mmCIF file of C-alpha atoms in Angstrom:
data_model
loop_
_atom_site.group_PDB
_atom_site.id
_atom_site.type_symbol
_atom_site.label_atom_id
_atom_site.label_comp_id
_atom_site.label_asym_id
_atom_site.label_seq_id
_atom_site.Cartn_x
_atom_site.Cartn_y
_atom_site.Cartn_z
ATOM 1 C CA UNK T 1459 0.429 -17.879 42.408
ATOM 2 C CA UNK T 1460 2.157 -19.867 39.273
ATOM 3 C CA UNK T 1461 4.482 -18.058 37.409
ATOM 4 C CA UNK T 1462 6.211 -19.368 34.292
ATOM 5 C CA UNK T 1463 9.829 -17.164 33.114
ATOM 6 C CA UNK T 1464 11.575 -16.888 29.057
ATOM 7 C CA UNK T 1465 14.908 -15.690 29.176
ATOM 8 C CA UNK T 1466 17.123 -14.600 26.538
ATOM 9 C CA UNK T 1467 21.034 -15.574 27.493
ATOM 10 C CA UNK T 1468 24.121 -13.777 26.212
ATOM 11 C CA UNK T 1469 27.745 -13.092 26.277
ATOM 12 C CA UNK T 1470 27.711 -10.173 28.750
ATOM 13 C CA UNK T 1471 24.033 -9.602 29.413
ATOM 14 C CA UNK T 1472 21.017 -12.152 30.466
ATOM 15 C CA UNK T 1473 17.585 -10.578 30.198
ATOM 16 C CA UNK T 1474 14.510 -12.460 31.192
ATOM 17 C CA UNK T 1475 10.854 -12.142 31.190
ATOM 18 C CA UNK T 1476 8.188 -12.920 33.747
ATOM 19 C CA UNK T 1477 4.109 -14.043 33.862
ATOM 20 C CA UNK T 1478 1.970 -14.512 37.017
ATOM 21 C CA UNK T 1479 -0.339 -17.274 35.464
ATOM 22 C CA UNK T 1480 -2.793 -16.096 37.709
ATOM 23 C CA UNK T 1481 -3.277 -12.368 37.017
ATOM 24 C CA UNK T 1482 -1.250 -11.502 33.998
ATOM 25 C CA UNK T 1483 1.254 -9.256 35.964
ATOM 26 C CA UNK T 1484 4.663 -9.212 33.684
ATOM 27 C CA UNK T 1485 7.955 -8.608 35.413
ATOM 28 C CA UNK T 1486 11.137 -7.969 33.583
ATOM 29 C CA UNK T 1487 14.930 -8.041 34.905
ATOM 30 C CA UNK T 1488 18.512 -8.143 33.536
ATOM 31 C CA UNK T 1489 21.426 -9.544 34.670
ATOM 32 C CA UNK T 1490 24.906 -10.800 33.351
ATOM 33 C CA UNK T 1491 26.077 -13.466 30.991
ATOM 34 C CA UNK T 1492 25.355 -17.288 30.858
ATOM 35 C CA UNK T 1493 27.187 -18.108 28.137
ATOM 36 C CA UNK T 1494 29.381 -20.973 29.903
ATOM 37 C CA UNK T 1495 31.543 -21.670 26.910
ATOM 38 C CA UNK T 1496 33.207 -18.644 27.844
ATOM 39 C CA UNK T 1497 32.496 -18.180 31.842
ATOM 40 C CA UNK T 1498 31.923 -21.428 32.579
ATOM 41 C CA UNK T 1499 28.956 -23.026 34.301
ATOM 42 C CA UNK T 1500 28.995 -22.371 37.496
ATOM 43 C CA UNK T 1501 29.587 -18.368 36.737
ATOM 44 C CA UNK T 1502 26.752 -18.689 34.073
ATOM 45 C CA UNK T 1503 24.077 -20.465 36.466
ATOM 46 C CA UNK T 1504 25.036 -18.056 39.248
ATOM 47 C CA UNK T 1505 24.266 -15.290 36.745
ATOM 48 C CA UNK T 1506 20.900 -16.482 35.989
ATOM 49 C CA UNK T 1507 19.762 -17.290 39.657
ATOM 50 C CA UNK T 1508 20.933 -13.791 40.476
ATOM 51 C CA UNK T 1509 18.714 -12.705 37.715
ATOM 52 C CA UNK T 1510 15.977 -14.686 38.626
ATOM 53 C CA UNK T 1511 16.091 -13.154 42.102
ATOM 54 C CA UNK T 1512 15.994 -9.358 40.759
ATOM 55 C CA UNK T 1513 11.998 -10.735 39.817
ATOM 56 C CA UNK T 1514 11.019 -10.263 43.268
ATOM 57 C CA UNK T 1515 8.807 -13.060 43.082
ATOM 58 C CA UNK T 1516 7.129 -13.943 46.473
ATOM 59 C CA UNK T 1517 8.406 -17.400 48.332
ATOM 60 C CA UNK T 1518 4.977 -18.576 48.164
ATOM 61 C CA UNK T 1519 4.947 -18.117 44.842
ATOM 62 C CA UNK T 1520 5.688 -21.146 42.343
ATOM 63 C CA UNK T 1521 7.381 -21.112 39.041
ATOM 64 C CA UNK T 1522 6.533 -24.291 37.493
ATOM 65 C CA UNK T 1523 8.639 -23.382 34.022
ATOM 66 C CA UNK T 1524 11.792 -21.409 32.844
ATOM 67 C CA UNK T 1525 12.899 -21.329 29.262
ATOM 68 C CA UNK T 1526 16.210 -20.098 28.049
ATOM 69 C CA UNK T 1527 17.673 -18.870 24.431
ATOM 70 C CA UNK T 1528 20.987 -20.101 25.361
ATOM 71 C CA UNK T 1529 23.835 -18.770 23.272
ATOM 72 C CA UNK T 1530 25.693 -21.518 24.104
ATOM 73 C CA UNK T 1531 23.726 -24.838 22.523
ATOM 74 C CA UNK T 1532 23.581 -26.054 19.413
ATOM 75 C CA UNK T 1533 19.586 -27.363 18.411
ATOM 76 C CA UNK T 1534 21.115 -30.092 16.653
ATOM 77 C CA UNK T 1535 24.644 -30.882 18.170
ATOM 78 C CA UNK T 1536 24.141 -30.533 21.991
ATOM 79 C CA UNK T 1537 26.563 -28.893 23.768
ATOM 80 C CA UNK T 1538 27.564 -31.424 26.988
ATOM 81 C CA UNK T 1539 28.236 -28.325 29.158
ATOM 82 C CA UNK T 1540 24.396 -27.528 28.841
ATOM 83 C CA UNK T 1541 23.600 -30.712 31.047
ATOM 84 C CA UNK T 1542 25.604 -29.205 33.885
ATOM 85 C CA UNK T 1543 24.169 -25.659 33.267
ATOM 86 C CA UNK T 1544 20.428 -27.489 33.880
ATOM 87 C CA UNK T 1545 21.880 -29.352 36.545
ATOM 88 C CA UNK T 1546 23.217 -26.137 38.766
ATOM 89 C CA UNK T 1547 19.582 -24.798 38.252
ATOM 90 C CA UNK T 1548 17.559 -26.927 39.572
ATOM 91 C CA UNK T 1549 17.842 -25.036 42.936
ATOM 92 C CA UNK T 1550 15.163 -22.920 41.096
ATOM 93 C CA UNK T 1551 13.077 -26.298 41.405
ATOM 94 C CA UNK T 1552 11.383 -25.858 38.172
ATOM 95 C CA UNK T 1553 11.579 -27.406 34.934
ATOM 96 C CA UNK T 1554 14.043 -25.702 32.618
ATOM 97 C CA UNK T 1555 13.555 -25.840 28.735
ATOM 98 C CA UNK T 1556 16.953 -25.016 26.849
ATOM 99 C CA UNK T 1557 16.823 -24.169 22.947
ATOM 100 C CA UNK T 1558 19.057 -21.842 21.226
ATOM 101 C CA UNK T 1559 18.702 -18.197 21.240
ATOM 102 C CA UNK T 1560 18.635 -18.423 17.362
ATOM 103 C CA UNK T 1561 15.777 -21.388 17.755
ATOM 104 C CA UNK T 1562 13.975 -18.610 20.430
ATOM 105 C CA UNK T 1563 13.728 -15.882 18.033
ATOM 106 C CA UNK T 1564 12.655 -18.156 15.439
ATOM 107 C CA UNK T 1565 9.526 -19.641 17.532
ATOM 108 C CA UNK T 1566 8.666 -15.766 18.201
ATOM 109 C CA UNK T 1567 8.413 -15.334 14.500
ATOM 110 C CA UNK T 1568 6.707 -18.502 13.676
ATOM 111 C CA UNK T 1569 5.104 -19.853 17.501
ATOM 112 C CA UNK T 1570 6.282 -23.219 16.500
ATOM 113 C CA UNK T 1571 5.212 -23.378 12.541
ATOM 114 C CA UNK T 1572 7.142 -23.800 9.604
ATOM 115 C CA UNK T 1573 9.408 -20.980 8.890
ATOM 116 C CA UNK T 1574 13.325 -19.953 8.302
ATOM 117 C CA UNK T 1575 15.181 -17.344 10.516
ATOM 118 C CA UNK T 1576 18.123 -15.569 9.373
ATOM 119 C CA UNK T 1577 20.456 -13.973 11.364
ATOM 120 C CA UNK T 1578 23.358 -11.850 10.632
ATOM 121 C CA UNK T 1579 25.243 -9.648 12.976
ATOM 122 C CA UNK T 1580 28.488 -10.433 14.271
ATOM 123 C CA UNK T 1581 28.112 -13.877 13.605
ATOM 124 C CA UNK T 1582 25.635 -15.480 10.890
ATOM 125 C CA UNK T 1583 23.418 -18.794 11.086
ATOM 126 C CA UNK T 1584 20.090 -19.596 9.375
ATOM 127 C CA UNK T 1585 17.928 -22.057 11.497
ATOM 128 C CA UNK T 1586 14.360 -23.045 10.604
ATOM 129 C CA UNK T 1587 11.421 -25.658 11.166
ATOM 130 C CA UNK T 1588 9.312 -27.646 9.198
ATOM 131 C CA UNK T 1589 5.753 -28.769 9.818
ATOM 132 C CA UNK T 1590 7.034 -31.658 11.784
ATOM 133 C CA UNK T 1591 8.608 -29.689 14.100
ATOM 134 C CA UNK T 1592 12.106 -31.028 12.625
ATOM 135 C CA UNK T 1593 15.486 -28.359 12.959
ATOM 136 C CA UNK T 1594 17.192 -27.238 10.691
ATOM 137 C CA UNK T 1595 20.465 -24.918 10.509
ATOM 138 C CA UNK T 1596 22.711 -23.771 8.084
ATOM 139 C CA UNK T 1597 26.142 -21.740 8.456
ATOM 140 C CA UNK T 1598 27.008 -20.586 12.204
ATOM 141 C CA UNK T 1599 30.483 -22.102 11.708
ATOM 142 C CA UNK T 1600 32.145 -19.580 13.857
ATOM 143 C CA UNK T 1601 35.672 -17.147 13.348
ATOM 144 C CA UNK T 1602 37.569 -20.701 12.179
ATOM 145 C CA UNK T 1603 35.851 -19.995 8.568
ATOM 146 C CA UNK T 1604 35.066 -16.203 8.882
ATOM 147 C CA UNK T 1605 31.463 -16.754 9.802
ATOM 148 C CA UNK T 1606 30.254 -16.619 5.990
ATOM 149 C CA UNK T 1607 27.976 -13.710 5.850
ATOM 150 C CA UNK T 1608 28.200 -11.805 9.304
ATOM 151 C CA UNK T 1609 29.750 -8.741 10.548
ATOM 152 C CA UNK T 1610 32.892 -10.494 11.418
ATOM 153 C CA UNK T 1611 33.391 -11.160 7.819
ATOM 154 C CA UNK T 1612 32.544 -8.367 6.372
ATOM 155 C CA UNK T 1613 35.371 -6.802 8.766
ATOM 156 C CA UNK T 1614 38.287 -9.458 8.086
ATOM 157 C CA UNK T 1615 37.321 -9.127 4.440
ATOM 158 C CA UNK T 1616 37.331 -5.495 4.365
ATOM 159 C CA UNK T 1617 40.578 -5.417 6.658
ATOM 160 C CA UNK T 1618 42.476 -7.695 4.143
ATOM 161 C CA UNK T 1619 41.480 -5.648 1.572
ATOM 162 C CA UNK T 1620 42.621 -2.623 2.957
ATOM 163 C CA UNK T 1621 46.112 -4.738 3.930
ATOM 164 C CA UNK T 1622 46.532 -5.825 0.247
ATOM 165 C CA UNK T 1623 46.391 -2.017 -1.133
ATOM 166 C CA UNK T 1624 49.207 -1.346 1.132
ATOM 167 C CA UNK T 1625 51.519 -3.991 0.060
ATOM 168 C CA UNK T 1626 50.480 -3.392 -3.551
ATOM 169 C CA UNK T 1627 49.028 -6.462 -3.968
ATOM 170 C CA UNK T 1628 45.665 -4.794 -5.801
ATOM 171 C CA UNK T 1629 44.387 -1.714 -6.840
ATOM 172 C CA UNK T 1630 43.564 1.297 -4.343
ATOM 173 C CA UNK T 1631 40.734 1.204 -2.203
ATOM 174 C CA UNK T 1632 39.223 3.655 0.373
ATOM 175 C CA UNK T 1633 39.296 0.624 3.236
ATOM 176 C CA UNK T 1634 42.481 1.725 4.151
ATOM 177 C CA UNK T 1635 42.327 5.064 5.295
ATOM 178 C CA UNK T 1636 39.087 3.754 7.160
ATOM 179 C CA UNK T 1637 41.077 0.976 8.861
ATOM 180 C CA UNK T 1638 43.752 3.286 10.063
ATOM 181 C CA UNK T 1639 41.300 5.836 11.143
ATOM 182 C CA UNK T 1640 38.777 3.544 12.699
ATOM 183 C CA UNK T 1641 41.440 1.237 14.980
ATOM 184 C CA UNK T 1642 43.093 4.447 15.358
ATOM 185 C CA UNK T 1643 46.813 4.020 14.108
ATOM 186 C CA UNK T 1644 49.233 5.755 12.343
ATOM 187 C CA UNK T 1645 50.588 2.957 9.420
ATOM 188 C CA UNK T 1646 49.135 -0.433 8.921
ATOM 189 C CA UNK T 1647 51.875 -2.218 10.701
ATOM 190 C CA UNK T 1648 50.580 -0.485 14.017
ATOM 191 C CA UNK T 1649 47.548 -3.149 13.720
ATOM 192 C CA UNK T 1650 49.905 -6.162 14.410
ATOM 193 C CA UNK T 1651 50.642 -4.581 17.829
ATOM 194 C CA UNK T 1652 47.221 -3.375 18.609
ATOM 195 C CA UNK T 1653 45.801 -6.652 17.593
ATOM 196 C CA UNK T 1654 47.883 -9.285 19.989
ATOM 197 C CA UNK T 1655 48.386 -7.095 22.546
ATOM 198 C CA UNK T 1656 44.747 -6.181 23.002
ATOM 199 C CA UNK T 1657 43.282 -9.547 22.355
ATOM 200 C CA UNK T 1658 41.468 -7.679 19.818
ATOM 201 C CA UNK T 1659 39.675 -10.337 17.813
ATOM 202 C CA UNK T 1660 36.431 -9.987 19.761
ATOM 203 C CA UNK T 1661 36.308 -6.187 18.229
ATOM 204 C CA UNK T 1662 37.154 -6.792 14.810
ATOM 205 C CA UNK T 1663 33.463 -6.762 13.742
ATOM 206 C CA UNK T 1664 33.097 -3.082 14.199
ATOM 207 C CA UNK T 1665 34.933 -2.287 11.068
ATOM 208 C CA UNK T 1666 32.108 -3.581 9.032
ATOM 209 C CA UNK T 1667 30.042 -0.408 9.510
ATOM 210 C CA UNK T 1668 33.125 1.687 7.767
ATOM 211 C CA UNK T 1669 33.231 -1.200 4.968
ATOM 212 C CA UNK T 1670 29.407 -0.778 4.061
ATOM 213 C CA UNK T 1671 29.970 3.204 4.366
ATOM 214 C CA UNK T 1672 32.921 2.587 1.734
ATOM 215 C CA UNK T 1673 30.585 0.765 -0.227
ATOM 216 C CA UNK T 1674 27.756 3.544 -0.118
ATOM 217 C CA UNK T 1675 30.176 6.111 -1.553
ATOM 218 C CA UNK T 1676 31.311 3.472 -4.290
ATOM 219 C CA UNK T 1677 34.150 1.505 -3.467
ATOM 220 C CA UNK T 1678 34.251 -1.155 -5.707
ATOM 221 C CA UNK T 1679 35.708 -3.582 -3.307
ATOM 222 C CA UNK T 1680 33.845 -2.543 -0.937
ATOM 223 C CA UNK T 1681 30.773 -3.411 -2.240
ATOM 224 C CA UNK T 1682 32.292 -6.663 -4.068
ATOM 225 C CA UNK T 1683 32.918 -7.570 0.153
ATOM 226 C CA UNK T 1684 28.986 -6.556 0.589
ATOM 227 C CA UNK T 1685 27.980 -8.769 -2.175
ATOM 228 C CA UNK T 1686 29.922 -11.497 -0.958
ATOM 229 C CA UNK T 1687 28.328 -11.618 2.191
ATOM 230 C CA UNK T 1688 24.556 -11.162 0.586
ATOM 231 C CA UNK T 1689 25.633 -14.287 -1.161
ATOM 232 C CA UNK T 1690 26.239 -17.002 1.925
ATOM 233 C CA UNK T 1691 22.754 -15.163 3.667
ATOM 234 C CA UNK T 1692 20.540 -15.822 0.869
ATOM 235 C CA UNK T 1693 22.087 -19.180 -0.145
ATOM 236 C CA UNK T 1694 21.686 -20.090 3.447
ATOM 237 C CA UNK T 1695 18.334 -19.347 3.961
ATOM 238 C CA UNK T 1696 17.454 -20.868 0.118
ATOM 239 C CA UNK T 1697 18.780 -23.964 1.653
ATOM 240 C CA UNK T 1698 16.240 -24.115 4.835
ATOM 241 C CA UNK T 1699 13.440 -23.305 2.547
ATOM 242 C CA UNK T 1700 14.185 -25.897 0.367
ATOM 243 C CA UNK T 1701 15.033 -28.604 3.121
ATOM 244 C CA UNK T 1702 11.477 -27.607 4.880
ATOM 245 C CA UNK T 1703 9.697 -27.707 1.514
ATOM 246 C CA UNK T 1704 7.811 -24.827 2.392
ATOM 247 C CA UNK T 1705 7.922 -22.114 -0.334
ATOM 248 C CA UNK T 1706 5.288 -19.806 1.128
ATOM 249 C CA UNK T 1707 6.666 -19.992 4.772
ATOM 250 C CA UNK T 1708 7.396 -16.674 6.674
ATOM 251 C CA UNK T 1709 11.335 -15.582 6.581
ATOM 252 C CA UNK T 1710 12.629 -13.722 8.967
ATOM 253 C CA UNK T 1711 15.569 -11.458 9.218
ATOM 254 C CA UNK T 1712 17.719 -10.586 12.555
ATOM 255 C CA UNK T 1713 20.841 -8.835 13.653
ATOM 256 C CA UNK T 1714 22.815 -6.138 12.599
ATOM 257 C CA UNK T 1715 23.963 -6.809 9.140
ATOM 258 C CA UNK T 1716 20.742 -7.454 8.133
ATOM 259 C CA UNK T 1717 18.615 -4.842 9.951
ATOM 260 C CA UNK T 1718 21.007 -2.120 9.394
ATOM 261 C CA UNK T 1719 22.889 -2.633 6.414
ATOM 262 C CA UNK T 1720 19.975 -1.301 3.488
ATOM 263 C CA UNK T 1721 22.464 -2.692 0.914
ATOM 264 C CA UNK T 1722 22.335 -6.063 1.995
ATOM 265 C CA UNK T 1723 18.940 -6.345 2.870
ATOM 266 C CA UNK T 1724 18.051 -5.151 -0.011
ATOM 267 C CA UNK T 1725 19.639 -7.942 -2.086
ATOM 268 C CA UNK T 1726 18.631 -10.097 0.411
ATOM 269 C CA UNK T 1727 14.855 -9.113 0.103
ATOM 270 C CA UNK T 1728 15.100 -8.966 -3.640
ATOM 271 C CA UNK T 1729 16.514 -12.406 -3.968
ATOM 272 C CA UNK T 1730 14.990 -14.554 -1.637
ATOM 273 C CA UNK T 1731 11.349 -13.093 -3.182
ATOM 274 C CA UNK T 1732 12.310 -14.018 -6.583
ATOM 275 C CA UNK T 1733 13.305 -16.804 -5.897
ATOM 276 C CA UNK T 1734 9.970 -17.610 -3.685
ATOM 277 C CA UNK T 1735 7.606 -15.145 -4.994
ATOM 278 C CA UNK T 1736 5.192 -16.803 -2.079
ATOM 279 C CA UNK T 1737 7.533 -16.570 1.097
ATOM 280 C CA UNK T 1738 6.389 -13.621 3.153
ATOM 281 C CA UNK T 1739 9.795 -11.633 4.541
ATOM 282 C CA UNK T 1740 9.279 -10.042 8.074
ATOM 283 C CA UNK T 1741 11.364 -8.875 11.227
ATOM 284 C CA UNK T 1742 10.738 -10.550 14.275
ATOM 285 C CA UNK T 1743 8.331 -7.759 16.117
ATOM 286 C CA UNK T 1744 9.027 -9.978 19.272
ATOM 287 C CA UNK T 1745 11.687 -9.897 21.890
ATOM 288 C CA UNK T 1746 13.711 -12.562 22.904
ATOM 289 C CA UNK T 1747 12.549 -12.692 26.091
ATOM 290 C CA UNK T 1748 9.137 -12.493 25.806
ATOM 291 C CA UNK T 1749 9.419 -15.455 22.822
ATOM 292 C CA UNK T 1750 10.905 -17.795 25.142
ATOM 293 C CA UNK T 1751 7.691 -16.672 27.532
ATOM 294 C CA UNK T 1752 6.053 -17.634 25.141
ATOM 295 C CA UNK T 1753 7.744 -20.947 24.618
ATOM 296 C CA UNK T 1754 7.447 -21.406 28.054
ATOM 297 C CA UNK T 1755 3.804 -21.255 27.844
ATOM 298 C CA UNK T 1756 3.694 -23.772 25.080
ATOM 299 C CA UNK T 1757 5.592 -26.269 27.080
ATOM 300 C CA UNK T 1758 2.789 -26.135 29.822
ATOM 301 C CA UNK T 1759 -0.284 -27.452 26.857
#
């Protein structure tokens, strides 16, 4: 029996995907991180193997290809570390296809056509493909510029503004009260503690579900914060279109700012389609998991 696997690779959680060529059977399995920018390679590729394993595949059995959304690549500016993260896998003795998870949820949206992808959730990149099969990607900077457009944002942005009504720099905002309820202090000043002593940076994202509920009950700054962040998104993904030349190509949305924020997907929506009245808008109905399957597949034509 040949059996090909699609994985989708994260921070703390791996899951992957299964096919038995043969008969169709699916098999599913989860297991921890493989991002080795953080754990390193050798804890990411014993993570996946481990995974692998929970499949229960037969020793008889042959997978002849595994393909990875790896959080840890870049689909234009490869990551060196990824060479070693193949390397350690080839115990699997398969061939191993590594694109982004970003480029992963794209090709479940698209299988391989033109199209953009936008994501937004803690972090924010648009990537996309043209009919050549050429890569795009726009924002996806990382923390070092806020991540333009992503929860992380949103939260520093709303946190600052929150800061600057206590020292009087502006006006009064509702952010404030939000920040000291939500992290759970008494005064401002307790955040400086909180922060550095409980390498807090990774949570700071959370606060932008109390800015966009500040914005719904119309804070002006708030929403100004909102806006701000609708504006990077949609010029991001008004750049891919452009650089694909594809006006009527499908745009997706992804991740938590932009599925669960109705504010900004709304301006999102409404912008992008006036902008290209022809572009059809959609959210990828795909996992991750089963669109690297599905990659997986491709590779094998």
């Amino acid at each position: 029996m040949k059996w090909i696997i699609g994985a989708d690779g994260g921070g703390t959680k791996t899951s992957i995907s299964a096919k038995n060529l043969d008969t169709g059977e699916l098999r599913e399995a989860t297991g921890g991180g493989v991002n080795y920018n953080f754990i390193g390679v050798d804890a990411a590729a014993e993570n996946f193997i481990d995974t692998v394993a929970k499949l229960n595949i037969p020793q008889d059995d042959e997978i002849i290809a595994i393909a990875i959304g790896d959080p840890a690549t870049d689909d234009i500016n490869f990551n060196d570390a990824t060479n070693a993260f193949v390397e350690k896998l080839s115990v699997l003795n398969t061939k191993v296809h590594i694109k982004s998870d970003a480029f992963m949820a794209l090709y479940g949206l698209t299988k391989g056509d033109a199209g953009v992808l936008m994501i937004s959730g803690t972090g924010a990149m648009g990537i996309a493909i043209d009919r050549a099969g050429e890569i795009f990607i726009a924002g996806g900077w990382g923390q070092a510029t806020q991540d333009e457009g992503s929860g992380y944002y949103i939260a520093v942005n709303g946190i600052q503004a929150a800061l600057n009504y206590y020292d009087g720099v502006t006006c009064e905002t509702t952010l404030l009260q939000s920040f000291k309820k939500h992290f759970g202090i008494e005064t401002p000043r307790d955040f400086i503690n909180l922060y550095y002593n409980n390498n807090l940076s990774k949570d700071l994202a959370s606060f932008a579900k109390e800015v966009a509920v500040c914005a719904e009950n119309g804070d002006q700054f708030a929403i100004g914060i909102l806006d701000n962040a609708a504006f990077y998104l949609i010029g991001y993904t008004a750049s891919l279109i452009d650089k694909i030349g594809c006006e009527d190509c499908i745009v997706g949305i992804y991740g938590s700012v932009l599925l669960n924020n109705n504010y900004i997907q709304n301006k999102f929506i409404t912008d992008i389609k006036n902008k290209y009245p022809k572009c059809q808008i959609k959210i990828p109905d795909v996992s991750p998991e089963m669109a690297a399957l599905e990659y997986a597949e491709n590779c094998l034509l």
